[in-house]
Amino acid sequence: DTGVSQDPRHKITKRGQNVTFRCDPISEHNRLYWYRQTLGQGPEFLTYFQNEAQLEKSRLLSDRFSAERPKGSFSTLEIQRTEQGDSAMYLCASSPTGPKGEQFFGPGTRLTVL
Amino acid sequence: RKEVEQDPGPFNVPEGATVAFNCTYSNSASQSFFWYRQDCRKEPKLLMSVYSSGNEDGRFTAQLNRASQYISLLIRDSKLSDSATYLCVVAYSGGYQKVTFGTGTKLQVIP
């Protein structure tokens, strides 16, 4: 399967714990995005990478959130000191460089903070 | 005002009906437009890009009106399998491909 993959698919954690999610984009795509989606809402942009450079971060991304893409391939999203309000689906998407920029999504990581 | 606005629905339509969704956007510098489909508890999947001249893919037709800043999606001969949430997506290259999703319009096709 050459699509976007995410791991884990589900994560249940207790408030205050740290969690880390991984995204493997489509191999030839150099753009990578992280989104958060809650029930009844569209995906909300969190951050964007062009290769290994993090070029944009949403105001939604508090200092408890950090993302990396060290070699321009896979990316990780870490949430420190999780809160119940962090419970959501975390989606990763990749796209090729170019004016059109269609994005291809991974299956997401569903986070539940107890 | 939200950057991208959609009627959340739900739109309940019988099989075989024609249904249309609109989406308005606020940034006149927007350059690319898409419709994504999202099934319940699944990731969004690209349905079609929207071109200035309008485009059609089988039973689906997308239109763009830059002057009024809206895009539309028309589904003809609705199938039960069309039941999903349809997300409007607007993008512009503000140094990168800034992408904004609407909240989605829920469609339920009824037998």
XYZ file of C-alpha atoms in Angstrom:
225
model
C 0.000 0.000 0.000
C 1.594 3.275 -1.080
C -0.878 5.587 0.636
C -0.379 7.702 3.746
C -0.091 5.633 6.895
C -0.478 6.650 10.522
C 0.371 4.909 13.729
C -1.209 4.163 16.112
C -4.772 4.137 14.841
C -6.174 4.519 18.347
C -4.663 5.859 21.537
C -6.251 6.024 24.957
C -4.289 7.891 27.583
C -4.755 9.492 30.955
C -4.752 13.226 31.417
C -1.249 14.554 31.935
C 0.513 11.849 29.915
C 2.543 12.504 26.791
C 1.624 10.887 23.481
C 3.396 10.691 20.132
C 1.873 9.913 16.755
C 3.669 8.982 13.556
C 2.800 9.708 9.936
C 4.412 8.185 6.859
C 3.462 10.202 3.774
C 3.354 9.050 0.187
C 7.034 8.690 -0.648
C 7.314 11.237 -3.452
C 5.287 13.904 -1.618
C 7.338 16.636 -0.013
C 4.462 18.505 1.622
C 3.052 17.146 4.878
C 0.184 18.472 6.967
C -1.258 17.684 10.378
C -4.903 18.348 11.163
C -7.202 17.814 14.114
C -10.835 16.905 13.652
C -13.612 16.722 16.220
C -17.140 15.406 15.738
C -19.230 17.494 13.388
C -16.352 19.692 12.313
C -14.066 19.759 9.320
C -10.352 19.126 9.745
C -8.567 22.043 11.445
C -5.074 22.828 10.242
C -2.325 22.369 12.833
C 1.012 22.520 11.037
C 2.728 22.139 7.668
C 6.119 20.829 6.504
C 7.860 21.337 3.204
C 10.451 18.569 3.257
C 12.015 18.821 6.737
C 11.178 22.494 7.282
C 8.162 23.349 9.438
C 6.855 26.391 7.598
C 3.588 27.104 9.324
C 1.945 26.478 12.684
C -1.627 27.246 13.557
C -2.519 29.393 16.544
C -4.431 26.270 17.651
C -1.088 24.585 18.279
C -0.258 25.356 21.892
C 3.242 24.939 23.281
C 2.232 21.447 24.442
C 2.204 20.363 20.802
C 5.352 19.782 18.795
C 5.890 18.266 15.390
C 8.990 17.131 13.576
C 9.952 15.784 10.198
C 13.653 15.209 10.685
C 14.623 13.701 7.353
C 11.849 15.048 5.222
C 10.092 11.707 5.172
C 7.995 10.557 8.148
C 6.694 13.017 10.725
C 5.834 12.824 14.406
C 3.333 14.849 16.401
C 3.818 14.915 20.158
C 1.337 16.201 22.697
C 2.704 16.794 26.174
C 0.623 16.869 29.345
C -2.522 15.822 27.507
C -5.856 17.376 28.434
C -9.372 16.050 27.873
C -9.871 18.749 25.251
C -7.130 17.134 23.166
C -9.423 14.181 22.449
C -9.926 14.199 18.693
C -8.943 12.523 15.458
C -5.456 13.575 14.348
C -5.107 13.408 10.595
C -1.980 13.549 8.501
C -2.016 14.421 4.817
C 0.617 14.724 2.128
C 0.710 16.367 -1.246
C 3.174 16.857 -4.056
C 4.684 20.261 -4.749
C 2.723 22.135 -7.355
C -0.028 24.673 -7.757
C -2.911 22.305 -7.364
C -1.948 20.705 -4.093
C -4.503 17.951 -3.730
C -3.979 16.337 -0.358
C -4.108 12.642 0.418
C -5.034 11.686 3.932
C -3.979 8.904 6.207
C -6.549 6.965 8.254
C -5.946 9.130 11.311
C -5.097 8.510 14.945
C -8.057 8.697 17.290
C -6.947 10.051 20.661
C -9.049 9.674 23.785
C -7.849 11.423 26.919
C -9.496 10.137 30.089
C -17.024 35.297 9.270
C -15.620 31.820 8.704
C -13.117 31.425 5.891
C -15.139 28.611 4.360
C -18.842 28.134 5.072
C -21.116 25.237 4.286
C -24.658 24.306 5.241
C -24.147 21.380 7.636
C -27.406 19.715 6.560
C -28.351 16.950 6.815
C -29.758 16.725 3.327
C -32.104 13.728 3.197
C -32.883 12.825 -0.400
C -34.488 9.786 -2.063
C -32.495 7.527 -4.334
C -32.339 8.892 -7.848
C -32.764 12.511 -6.792
C -30.487 15.374 -7.750
C -28.930 17.319 -4.905
C -26.708 20.385 -4.841
C -24.408 21.803 -2.184
C -22.929 25.271 -2.055
C -19.890 26.530 -0.256
C -18.803 30.146 0.173
C -15.284 31.376 0.877
C -14.049 34.717 2.154
C -10.481 34.966 0.785
C -10.605 36.396 -2.722
C -6.968 35.335 -3.231
C -7.976 31.673 -3.076
C -6.571 29.745 -5.996
C -7.515 26.080 -5.708
C -10.776 24.469 -4.796
C -11.718 20.906 -4.016
C -14.541 18.707 -2.828
C -13.655 15.894 -0.464
C -15.889 13.107 0.704
C -15.721 11.774 4.253
C -17.487 8.653 5.423
C -18.335 8.242 9.085
C -15.181 7.766 11.187
C -12.974 7.612 8.094
C -10.451 9.999 6.603
C -11.425 12.556 3.950
C -10.891 11.424 0.377
C -10.535 13.679 -2.636
C -13.709 13.638 -4.713
C -12.798 16.194 -7.324
C -10.942 19.395 -7.977
C -12.991 22.401 -9.053
C -11.904 24.297 -12.131
C -12.928 27.768 -13.249
C -14.645 26.356 -16.300
C -16.559 23.828 -14.245
C -15.956 20.127 -14.448
C -17.852 16.901 -14.449
C -16.999 13.407 -13.312
C -19.777 10.960 -13.999
C -22.760 11.935 -11.859
C -20.821 14.719 -10.132
C -20.495 18.288 -11.407
C -18.495 21.014 -9.709
C -18.747 24.728 -10.452
C -16.743 27.745 -9.341
C -18.049 31.312 -9.232
C -15.109 33.575 -8.419
C -17.158 36.773 -8.580
C -19.520 35.578 -5.861
C -16.881 33.481 -4.148
C -18.689 30.191 -4.001
C -18.301 26.699 -5.297
C -20.973 24.105 -5.812
C -21.306 20.355 -6.112
C -24.184 18.730 -7.969
C -24.912 15.038 -7.603
C -27.309 13.504 -10.103
C -29.132 10.181 -9.745
C -28.171 9.830 -6.076
C -27.132 6.388 -4.873
C -27.302 4.999 -1.364
C -23.497 4.844 -1.471
C -23.349 8.627 -1.898
C -24.370 9.018 1.756
C -21.447 10.788 3.391
C -20.233 14.204 4.479
C -18.975 16.442 1.680
C -16.198 18.843 2.616
C -15.476 21.998 0.696
C -11.772 22.881 0.588
C -10.207 26.172 -0.413
C -6.486 26.746 -0.857
C -4.117 29.552 -1.713
C -0.369 29.774 -1.907
C 0.488 32.223 0.839
C 4.098 31.072 0.621
C 2.791 27.537 0.926
C -0.428 25.819 0.090
C -2.651 27.155 2.884
C -5.684 24.934 2.987
C -8.970 25.548 4.779
C -11.734 22.988 5.143
C -15.394 23.719 5.590
C -17.326 21.952 8.320
C -18.953 19.673 5.772
C -22.449 18.995 4.485
C -24.012 15.712 5.465
C -25.925 13.829 2.788
C -28.222 10.915 3.538
C -29.684 9.109 0.532
C -32.841 7.245 1.477
C -34.122 4.081 -0.253
